[in-house]
Coordinates of C-alpha atoms in Angstrom, one line a residue:
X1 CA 48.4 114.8 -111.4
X2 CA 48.8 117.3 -114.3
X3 CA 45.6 119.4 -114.7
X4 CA 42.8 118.7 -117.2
X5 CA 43.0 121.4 -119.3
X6 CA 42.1 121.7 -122.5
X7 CA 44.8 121.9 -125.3
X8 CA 44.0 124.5 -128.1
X9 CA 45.7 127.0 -130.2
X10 CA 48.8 128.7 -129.0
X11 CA 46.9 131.7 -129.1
X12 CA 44.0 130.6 -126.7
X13 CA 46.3 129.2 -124.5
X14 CA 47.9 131.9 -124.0
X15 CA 45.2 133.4 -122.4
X16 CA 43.7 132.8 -118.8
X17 CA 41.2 130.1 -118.8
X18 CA 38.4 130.6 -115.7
X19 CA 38.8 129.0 -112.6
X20 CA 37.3 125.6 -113.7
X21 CA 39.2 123.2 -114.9
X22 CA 37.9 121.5 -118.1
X23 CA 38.1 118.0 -120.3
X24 CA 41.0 118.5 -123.1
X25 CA 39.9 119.1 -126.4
X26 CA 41.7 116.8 -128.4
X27 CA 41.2 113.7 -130.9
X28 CA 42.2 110.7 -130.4
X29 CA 45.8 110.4 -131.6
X30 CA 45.4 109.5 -135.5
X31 CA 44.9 105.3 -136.0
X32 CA 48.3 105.4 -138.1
X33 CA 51.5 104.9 -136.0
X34 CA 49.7 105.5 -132.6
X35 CA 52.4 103.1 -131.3
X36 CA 55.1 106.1 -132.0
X37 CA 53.3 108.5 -129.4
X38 CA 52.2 107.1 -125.7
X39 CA 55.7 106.9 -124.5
X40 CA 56.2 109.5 -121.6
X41 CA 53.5 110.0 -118.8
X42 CA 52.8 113.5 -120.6
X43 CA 52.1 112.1 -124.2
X44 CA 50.3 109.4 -122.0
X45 CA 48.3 112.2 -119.9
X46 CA 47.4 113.9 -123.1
X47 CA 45.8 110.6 -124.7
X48 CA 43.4 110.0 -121.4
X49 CA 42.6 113.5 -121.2
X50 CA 40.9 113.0 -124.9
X51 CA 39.3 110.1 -123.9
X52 CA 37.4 112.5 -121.2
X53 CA 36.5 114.8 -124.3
X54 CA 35.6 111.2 -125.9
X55 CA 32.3 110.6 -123.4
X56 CA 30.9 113.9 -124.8
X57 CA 30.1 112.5 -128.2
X58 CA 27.7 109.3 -127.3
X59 CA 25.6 111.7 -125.0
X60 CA 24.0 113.1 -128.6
X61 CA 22.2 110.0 -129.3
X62 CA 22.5 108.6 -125.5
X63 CA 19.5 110.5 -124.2
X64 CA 17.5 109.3 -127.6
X65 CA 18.2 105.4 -126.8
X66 CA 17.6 105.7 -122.6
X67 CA 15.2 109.2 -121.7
X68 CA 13.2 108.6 -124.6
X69 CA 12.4 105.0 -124.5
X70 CA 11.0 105.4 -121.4
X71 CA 8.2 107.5 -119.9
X72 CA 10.0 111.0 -118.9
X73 CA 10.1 111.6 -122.4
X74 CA 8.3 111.9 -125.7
X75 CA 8.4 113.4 -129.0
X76 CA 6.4 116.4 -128.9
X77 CA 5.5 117.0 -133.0
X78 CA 4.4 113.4 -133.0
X79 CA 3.1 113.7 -136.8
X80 CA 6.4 115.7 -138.0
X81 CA 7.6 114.3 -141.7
X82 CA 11.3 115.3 -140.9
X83 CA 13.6 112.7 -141.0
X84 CA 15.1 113.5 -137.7
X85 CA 11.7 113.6 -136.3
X86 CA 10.9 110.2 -137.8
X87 CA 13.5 108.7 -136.4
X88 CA 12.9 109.9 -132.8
X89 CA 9.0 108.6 -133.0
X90 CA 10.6 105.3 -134.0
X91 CA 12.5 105.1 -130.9
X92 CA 10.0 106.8 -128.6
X93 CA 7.1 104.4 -129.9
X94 CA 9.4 101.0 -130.2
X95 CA 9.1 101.1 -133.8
X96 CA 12.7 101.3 -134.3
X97 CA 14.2 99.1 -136.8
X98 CA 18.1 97.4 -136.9
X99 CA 19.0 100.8 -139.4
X100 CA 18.1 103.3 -136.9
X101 CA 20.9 106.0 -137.3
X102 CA 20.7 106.5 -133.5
X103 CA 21.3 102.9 -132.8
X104 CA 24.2 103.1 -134.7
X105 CA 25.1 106.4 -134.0
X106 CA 25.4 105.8 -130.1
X107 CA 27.3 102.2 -130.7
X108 CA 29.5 104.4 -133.1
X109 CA 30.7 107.0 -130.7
X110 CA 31.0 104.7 -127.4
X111 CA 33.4 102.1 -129.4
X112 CA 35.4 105.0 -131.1
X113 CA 36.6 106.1 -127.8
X114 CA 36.8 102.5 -126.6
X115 CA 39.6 102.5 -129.1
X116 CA 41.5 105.3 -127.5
X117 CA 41.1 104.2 -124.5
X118 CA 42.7 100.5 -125.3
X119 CA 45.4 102.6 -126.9
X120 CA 46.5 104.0 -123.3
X121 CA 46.0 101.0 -121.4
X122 CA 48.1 99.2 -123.7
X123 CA 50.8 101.9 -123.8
X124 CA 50.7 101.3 -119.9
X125 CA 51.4 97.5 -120.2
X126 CA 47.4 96.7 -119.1
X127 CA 45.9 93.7 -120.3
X128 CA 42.7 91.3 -119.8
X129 CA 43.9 87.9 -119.2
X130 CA 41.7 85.4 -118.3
X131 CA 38.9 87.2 -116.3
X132 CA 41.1 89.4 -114.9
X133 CA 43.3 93.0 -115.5
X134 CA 47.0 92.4 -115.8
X135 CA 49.6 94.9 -115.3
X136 CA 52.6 94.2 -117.4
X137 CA 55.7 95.1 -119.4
X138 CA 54.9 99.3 -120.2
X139 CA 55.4 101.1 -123.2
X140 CA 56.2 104.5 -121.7
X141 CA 58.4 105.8 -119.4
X142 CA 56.3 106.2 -116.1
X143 CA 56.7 106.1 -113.2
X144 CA 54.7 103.3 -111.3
X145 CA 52.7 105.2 -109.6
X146 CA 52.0 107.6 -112.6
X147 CA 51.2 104.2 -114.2
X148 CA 48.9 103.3 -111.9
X149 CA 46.7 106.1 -111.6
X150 CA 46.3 106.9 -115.6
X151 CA 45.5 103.0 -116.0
X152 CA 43.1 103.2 -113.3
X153 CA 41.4 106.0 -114.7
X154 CA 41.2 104.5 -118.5
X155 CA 39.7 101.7 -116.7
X156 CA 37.1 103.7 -115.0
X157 CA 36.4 105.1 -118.3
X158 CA 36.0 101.4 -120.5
X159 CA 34.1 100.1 -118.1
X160 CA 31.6 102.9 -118.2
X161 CA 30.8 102.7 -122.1
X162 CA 30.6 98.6 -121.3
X163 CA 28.0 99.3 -118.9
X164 CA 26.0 101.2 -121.1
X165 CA 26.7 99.1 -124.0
X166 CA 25.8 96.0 -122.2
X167 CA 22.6 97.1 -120.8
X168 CA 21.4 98.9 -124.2
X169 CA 22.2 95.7 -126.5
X170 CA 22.8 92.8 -124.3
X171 CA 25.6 91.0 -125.1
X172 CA 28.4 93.1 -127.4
X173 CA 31.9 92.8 -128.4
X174 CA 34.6 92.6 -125.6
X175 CA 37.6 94.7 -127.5
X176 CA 39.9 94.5 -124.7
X177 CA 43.1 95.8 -126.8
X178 CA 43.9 97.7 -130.1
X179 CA 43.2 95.6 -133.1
X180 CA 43.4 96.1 -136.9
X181 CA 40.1 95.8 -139.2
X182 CA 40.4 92.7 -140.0
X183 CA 41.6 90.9 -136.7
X184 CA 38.5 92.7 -135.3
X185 CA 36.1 91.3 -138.0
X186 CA 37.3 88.1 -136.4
X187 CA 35.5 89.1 -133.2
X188 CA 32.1 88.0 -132.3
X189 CA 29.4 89.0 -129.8
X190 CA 30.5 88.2 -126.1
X191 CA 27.7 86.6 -123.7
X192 CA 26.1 88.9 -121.3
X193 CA 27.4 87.0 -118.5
X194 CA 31.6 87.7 -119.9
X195 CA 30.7 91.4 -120.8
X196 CA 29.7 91.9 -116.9
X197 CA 32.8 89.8 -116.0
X198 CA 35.2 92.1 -118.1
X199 CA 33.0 95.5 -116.3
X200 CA 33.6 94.8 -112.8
X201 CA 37.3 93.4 -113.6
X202 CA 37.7 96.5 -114.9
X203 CA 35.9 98.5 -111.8
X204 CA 37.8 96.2 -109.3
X205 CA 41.4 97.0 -110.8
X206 CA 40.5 100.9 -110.9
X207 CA 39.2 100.8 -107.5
X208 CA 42.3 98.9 -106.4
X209 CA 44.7 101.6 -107.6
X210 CA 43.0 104.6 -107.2
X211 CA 44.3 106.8 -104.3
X212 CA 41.6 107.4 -101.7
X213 CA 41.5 111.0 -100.9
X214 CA 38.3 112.2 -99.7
X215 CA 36.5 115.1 -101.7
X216 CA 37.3 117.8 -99.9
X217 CA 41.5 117.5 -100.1
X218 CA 41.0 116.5 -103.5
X219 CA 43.9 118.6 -105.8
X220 CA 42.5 120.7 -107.6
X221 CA 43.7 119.8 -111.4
X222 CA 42.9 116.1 -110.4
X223 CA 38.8 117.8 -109.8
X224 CA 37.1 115.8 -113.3
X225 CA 39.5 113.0 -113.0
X226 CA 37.5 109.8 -112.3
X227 CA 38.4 108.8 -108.6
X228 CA 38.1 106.0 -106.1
X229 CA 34.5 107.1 -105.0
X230 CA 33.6 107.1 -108.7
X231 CA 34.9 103.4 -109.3
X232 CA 32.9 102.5 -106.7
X233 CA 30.0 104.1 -107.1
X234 CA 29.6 102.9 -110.6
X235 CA 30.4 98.7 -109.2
X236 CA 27.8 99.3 -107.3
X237 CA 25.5 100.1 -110.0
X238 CA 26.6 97.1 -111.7
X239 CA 25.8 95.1 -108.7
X240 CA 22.8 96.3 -108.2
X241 CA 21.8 95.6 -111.9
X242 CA 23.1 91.5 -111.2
X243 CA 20.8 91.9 -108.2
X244 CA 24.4 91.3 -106.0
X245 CA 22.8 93.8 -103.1
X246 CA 25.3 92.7 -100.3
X247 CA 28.1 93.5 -102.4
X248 CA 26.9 96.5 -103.9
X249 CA 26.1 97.9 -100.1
X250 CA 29.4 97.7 -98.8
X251 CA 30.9 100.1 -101.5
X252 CA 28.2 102.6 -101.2
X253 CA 28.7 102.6 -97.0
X254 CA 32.3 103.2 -97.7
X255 CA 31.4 106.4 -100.2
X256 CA 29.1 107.6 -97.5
X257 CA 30.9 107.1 -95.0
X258 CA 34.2 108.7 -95.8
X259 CA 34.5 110.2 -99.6
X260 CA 33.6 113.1 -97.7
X261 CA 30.6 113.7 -100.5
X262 CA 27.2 114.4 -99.9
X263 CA 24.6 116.3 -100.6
X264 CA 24.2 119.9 -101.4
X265 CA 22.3 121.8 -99.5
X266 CA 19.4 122.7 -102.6
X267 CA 18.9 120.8 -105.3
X268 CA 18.9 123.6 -108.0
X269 CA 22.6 124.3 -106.7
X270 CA 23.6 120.5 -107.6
X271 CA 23.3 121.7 -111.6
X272 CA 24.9 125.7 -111.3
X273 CA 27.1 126.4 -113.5
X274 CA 28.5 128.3 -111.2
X275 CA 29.0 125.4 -108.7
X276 CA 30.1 122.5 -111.2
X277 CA 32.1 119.4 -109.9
X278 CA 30.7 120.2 -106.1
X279 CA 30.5 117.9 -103.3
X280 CA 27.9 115.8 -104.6
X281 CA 29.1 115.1 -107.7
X282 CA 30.9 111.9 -107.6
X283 CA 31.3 112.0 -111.6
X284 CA 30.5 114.2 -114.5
X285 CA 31.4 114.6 -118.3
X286 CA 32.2 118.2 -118.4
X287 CA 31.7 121.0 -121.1
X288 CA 33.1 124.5 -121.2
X289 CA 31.6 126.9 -122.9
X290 CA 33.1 130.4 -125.0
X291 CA 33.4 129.0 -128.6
X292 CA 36.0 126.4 -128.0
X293 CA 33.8 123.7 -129.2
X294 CA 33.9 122.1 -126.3
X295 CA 30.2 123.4 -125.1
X296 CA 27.4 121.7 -124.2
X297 CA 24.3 121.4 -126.7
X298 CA 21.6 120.4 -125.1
X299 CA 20.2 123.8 -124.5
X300 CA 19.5 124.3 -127.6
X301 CA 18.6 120.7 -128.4
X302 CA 15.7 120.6 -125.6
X303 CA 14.4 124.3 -125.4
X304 CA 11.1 124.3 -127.4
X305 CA 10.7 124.7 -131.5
X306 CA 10.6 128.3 -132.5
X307 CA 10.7 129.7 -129.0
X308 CA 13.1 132.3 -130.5
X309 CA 15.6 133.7 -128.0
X310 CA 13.0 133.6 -125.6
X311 CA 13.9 130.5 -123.9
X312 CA 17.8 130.3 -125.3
X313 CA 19.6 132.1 -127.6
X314 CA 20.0 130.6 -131.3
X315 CA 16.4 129.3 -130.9
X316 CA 15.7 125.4 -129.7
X317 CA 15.1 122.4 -131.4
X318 CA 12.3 121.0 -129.7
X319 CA 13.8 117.0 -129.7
X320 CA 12.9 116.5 -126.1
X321 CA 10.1 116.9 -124.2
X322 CA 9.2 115.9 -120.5
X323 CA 5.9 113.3 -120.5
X324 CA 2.9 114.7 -118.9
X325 CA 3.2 111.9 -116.7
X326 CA 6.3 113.0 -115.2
X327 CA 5.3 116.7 -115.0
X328 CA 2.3 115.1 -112.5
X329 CA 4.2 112.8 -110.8
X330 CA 6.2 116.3 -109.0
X331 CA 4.1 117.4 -106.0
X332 CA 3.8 121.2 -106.9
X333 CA 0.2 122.1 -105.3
X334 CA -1.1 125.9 -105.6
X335 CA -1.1 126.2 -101.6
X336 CA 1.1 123.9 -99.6
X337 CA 4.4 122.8 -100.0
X338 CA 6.6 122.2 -103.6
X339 CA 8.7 119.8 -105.1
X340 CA 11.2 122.1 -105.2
X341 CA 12.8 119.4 -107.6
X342 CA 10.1 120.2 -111.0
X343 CA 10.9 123.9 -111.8
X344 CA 15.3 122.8 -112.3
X345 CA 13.9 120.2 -114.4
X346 CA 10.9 120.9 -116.3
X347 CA 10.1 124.1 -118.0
X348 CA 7.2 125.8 -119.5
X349 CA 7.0 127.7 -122.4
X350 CA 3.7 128.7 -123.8
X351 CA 1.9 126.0 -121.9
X352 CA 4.4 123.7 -123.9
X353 CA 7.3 121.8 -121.1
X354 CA 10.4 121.7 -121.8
X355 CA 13.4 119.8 -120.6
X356 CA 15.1 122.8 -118.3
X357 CA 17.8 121.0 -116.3
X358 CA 21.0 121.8 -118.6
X359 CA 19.5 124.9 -119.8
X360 CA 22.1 127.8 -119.2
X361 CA 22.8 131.0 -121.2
X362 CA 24.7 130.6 -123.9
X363 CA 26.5 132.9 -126.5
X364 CA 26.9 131.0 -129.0
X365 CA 24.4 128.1 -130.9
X366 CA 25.1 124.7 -128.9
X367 CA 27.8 126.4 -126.9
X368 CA 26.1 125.7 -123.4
X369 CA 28.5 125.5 -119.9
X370 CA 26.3 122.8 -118.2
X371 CA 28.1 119.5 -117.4
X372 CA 26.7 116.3 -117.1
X373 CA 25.9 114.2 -114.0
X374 CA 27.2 110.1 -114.1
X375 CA 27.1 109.6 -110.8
X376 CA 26.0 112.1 -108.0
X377 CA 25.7 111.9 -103.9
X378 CA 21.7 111.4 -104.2
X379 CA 21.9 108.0 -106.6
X380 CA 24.7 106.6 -104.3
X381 CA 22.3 107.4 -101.1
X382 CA 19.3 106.1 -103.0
X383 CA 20.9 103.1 -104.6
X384 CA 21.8 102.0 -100.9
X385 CA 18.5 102.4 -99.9
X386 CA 17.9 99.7 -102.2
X387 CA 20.6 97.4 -101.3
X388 CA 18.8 97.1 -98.0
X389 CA 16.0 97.0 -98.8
X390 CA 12.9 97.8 -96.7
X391 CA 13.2 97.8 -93.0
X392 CA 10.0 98.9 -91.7
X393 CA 8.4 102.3 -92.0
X394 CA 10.5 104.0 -89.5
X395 CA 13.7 102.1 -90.8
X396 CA 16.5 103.7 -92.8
X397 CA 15.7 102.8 -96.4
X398 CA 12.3 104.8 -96.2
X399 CA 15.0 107.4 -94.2
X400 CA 17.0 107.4 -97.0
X401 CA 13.7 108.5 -99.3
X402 CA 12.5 111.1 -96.7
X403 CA 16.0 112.9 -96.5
X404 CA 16.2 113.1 -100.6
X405 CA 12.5 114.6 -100.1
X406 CA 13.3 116.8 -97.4
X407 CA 16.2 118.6 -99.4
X408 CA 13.8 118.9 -102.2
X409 CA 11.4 121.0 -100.2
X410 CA 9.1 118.3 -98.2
X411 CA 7.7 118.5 -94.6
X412 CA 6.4 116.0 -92.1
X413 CA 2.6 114.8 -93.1
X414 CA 0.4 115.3 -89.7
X415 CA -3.6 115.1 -90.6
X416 CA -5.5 115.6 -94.2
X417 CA -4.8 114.6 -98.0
X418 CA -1.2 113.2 -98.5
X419 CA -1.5 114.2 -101.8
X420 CA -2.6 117.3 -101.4
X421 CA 1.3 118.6 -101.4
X422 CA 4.4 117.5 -100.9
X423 CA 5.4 115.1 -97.8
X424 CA 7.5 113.0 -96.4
X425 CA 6.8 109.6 -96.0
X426 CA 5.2 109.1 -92.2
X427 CA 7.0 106.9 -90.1
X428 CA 4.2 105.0 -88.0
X429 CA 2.5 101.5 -89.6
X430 CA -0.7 102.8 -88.3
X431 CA -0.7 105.9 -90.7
X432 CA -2.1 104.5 -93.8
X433 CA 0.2 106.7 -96.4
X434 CA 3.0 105.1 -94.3
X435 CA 5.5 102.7 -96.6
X436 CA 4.7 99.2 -94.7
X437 CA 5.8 96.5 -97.4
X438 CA 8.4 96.1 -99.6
X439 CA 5.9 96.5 -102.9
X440 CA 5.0 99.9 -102.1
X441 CA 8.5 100.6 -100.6
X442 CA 10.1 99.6 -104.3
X443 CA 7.2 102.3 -105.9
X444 CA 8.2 104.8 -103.5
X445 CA 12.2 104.4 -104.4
X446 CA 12.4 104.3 -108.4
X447 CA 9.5 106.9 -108.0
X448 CA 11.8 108.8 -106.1
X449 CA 14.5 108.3 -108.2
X450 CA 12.4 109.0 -110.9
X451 CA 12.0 112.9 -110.1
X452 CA 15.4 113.3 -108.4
X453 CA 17.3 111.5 -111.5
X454 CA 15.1 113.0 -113.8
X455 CA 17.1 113.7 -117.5
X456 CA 20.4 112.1 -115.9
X457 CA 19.4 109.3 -118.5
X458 CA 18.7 106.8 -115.4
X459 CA 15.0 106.2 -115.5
X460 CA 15.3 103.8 -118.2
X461 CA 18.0 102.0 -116.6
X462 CA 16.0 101.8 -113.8
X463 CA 13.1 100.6 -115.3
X464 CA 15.3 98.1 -116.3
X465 CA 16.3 97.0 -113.1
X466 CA 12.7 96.5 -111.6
X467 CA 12.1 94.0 -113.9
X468 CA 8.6 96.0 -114.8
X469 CA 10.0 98.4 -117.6
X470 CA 7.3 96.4 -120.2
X471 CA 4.5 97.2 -117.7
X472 CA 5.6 100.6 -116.7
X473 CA 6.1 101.8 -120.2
X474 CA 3.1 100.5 -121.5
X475 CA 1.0 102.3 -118.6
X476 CA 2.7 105.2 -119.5
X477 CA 1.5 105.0 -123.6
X478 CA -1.9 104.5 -121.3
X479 CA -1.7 107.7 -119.5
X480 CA -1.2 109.7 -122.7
X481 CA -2.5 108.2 -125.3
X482 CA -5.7 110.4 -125.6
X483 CA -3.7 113.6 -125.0
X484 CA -0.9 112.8 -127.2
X485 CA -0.4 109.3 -129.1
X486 CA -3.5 109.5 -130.8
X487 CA -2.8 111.8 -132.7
X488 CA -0.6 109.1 -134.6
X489 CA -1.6 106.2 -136.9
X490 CA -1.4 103.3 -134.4
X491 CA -4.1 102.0 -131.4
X492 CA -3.5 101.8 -128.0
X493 CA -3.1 98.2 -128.2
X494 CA -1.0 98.4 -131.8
X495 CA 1.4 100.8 -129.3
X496 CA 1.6 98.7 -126.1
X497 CA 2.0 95.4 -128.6
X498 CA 5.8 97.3 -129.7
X499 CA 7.3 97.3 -126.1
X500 CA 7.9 93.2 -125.5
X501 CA 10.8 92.1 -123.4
X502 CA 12.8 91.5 -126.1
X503 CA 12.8 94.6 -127.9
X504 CA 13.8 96.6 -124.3
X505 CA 17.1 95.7 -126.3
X506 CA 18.3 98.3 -128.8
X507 CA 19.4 96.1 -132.2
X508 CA 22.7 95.3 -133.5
X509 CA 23.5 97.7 -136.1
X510 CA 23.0 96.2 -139.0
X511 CA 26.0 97.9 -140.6
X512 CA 27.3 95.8 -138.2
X513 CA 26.4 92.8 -139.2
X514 CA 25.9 93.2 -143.2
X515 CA 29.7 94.5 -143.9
X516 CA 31.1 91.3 -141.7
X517 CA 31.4 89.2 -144.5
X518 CA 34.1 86.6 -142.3
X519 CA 31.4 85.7 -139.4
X520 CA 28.4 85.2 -138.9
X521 CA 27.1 88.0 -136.3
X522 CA 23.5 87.1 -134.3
X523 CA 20.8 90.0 -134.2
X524 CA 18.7 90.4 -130.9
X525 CA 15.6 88.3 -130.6
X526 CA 12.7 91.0 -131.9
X527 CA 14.1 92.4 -135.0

């Protein structure tokens, strides 16, 4: 496969780019007369490659509508009148209403490259046809194997923004293929049920034509590329969401068994920068920094407000903060052993936390290396832990928790306070911090997943999943409402009365809905 570099100015190309491979840096070909370009595997190669540099964008608003709705994060200058700052209170405190610029924003950017993407699937002759992906008749001149693999991974790729977009504002519209304005405004909402129909025919076809070459003989321009593992990894997610546990098990044994990932040997190593796409990253939306505009921004986003260049250079923005309640849920004792796990994630600046975890040096404002973790070794071990299930307390789901623990610095409990530091879970009934039902074996997994996920915009996901994101996140306004949330105009109960079932959802945009003057679109239930 042709390498993913990026394509720039004659001038920067000519030069030497470092050893890591990035995502290209180009825009979608122009809507006008798209049909005149895909028509060799290069011109082909070139469109998916700025469909890579497409996932960047919705990660602005992506950590806004997930992180921040759930209880790692909150909004720190809780009585700020700054737009921007009003608008993040609305979404940390369920206030948000069907104009939220971030709602829109995010549904914005994930359908944009949506677009592309149906641009190079059609150009490859791909089609969804009645539940299921069709390869047909081709536009370009490829080869079929070349066709196979740049479908696959455009596949891959759709199916990842569905995902999102699915489990963000239920059921969405299914835009299979390029349409014009006004065909599309002849599109309505999908059910829930067909949007996860369309995901995993998507998955299914990009599994089925992916090549499976384990990590380590991977080629080194295909290093970025979605792969076999990834597909996987990512149907298993969405079987695990449908509660399909069986299914979703026997693609995560087959990653784990011979992807030839796993898991780095220290956590903090996971995120280097000098160590990006390593073994335990399955998947990742990649940055490059040196004033391509390709860089990462969230280390200036999430250092602290008017930290200077003490934390990064350019100064931070202060948008996100870690909840105190996460900072306390890390094991970090003053004797004894340490999460190793909090001080990668969470820093501290002035007694104030910050979010640390993409934090690297940067030269330029917003102009960061770090990538960004979709799918990683530890989520496809811990997300087969809860496929099985639990087993007993010597069994291999709660073997599963104690080897993510372990890595992150814990050591076998013998005699005294379990909580006094960090442990693994013991292994015999009789020891009463032993896991020995499957309540507290569900606490002790989305905990753990919790503080090894941290910032990967999972937790809220997650929440989802256990069916308890209503009573988790309204605990969680519990925890710091003295400390924090009283400081704004609403009670307790006025706060914990926002978060309903229904309004977990994100809203239609109502952009959406109001310029659609040829159907008639439904909004979510709550707004």
């Amino acid at each position: 496969m042709k390498s993913l570099k990026y394509l720039i100015s004659a001038a920067i190309l000519s030069l030497s780019l470092p050893a890591c491979q990035k995502i290209i840096d180009v825009e979608p070909i122009s809507n006008e007369r798209v049909e005149d370009y895909y028509y060799n595997y290069n011109e082909v190669d070139v469109a998916l490659t700025g469909c890579y540099k497409g996932l960047q964008e919705p990660l602005r608003s992506e950590w806004r509508v997930t992180d921040l709705r759930s209880d790692n994060l909150k909004l720190n200058v809780i009585n700020s009148s700054a737009a921007e700052n009003v608008f993040l209170l609305h979404l940390d405190t369920y206030e948000l209403n069907t104009n939220h610029p971030d709602v829109y924003d995010y549904w914005l950017a994930e359908y944009k490259n949506i677009r592309s993407i149906n641009y190079v699937l059609r150009s490859l002759g791909v089609k969804y046809v009645n539940g299921q992906i069709e390869f047909g008749e081709r536009l370009a001149q490829v080869k079929d194997s070349e066709r196979d693999q740049l479908a696959a991974e455009a596949l891959f790729l759709r199916a990842y923004h569905y995902f999102n977009l699915v489990r963000l504002y239920g059921g969405v519209f299914l835009i299979t293929e390029p349409v014009e304005a006004d065909n599309a405004r002849q599109i309505n909402r999908s059910s829930v049920q067909d949007c996860w129909n369309f995901i995993i025919a998507d998955l299914k076809a990009a599994e089925s034509k992916l090549k499976r070459v384990p990590y380590s003989s991977m080629a080194r321009d295909d290093v970025g590329r979605a792969t076999v593992w990834a597909a996987k990894g990512l149907l298993a997610k969405v079987y695990l969401t449908l509660d399909r546990k069986s299914d979703a098990l026997l693609l995560l044994n087959d990653i784990i068994n011979n992807s030839g990932h796993g898991l780095e040997s220290t956590y903090s190593s996971v995120f280097a920068i000098s160590n990006e796409m390593n073994k335990e990253i399955l998947f990742a939306v990649r940055f490059k920094a040196g004033g391509l505009g390709m860089g990462n921004w969230m280390a200036n986003y999430f250092a602290p407000l008017a930290s200077g260049n003490a934390v990064v250079n350019g100064d931070g923005r202060g948008h996100s903060y870690p909840s105190t309640n996460l900072s306390q849920a890390y094991k970090t004792p003053g004797a004894g052993n340490k999460d190793l796990r909090k001080d990668v994630n969470i820093g501290t600046y002035v007694s104030q936390l910050y979010t640390k975890k993409y934090l690297s040096q940067v030269l330029i404002e917003d102009d960061a290396e770090n990538d960004f973790p979709v799918l990683r070794f530890a989520d496809i071990l811990l997300m087969k832990a809860e496929a099985m299930g639990f087993d007993g307390p010597a069994g291999a789901s709660v073997s599963i928790i104690n080897q993510i623990r372990q890595r992150a610095g814990a050591t076998s409990f013998s005699t005294g306070d379990f909580n006094s530091a960090f442990y693994l879970y013991p292994t015999a009934a009789s020891d009463v911090n032993a896991i020995t039902d499957e309540e507290k074996f569900e606490t002790a997994l989305f905990n753990e997943r919790r503080l090894e996920l941290a910032f990967e915009n999972q937790r809220f996901f997650d929440l989802l999943r256990t069916g308890k994101a209503v009573e988790y996140i309204r605990s969680y306004f519990a925890d710091e409402f003295d400390a924090h949330y009283r400081k704004y105009t609403l009670t307790l109960a006025q706060l914990q009365a926002l978060v309903t079932q229904e309004r977990l959802l994100l809203p239609i945009p109502q952009r959406e809905i109001d310029t659609n003057t040829q159907i008639s679109i439904a909004q979510n239930d709550g707004y």
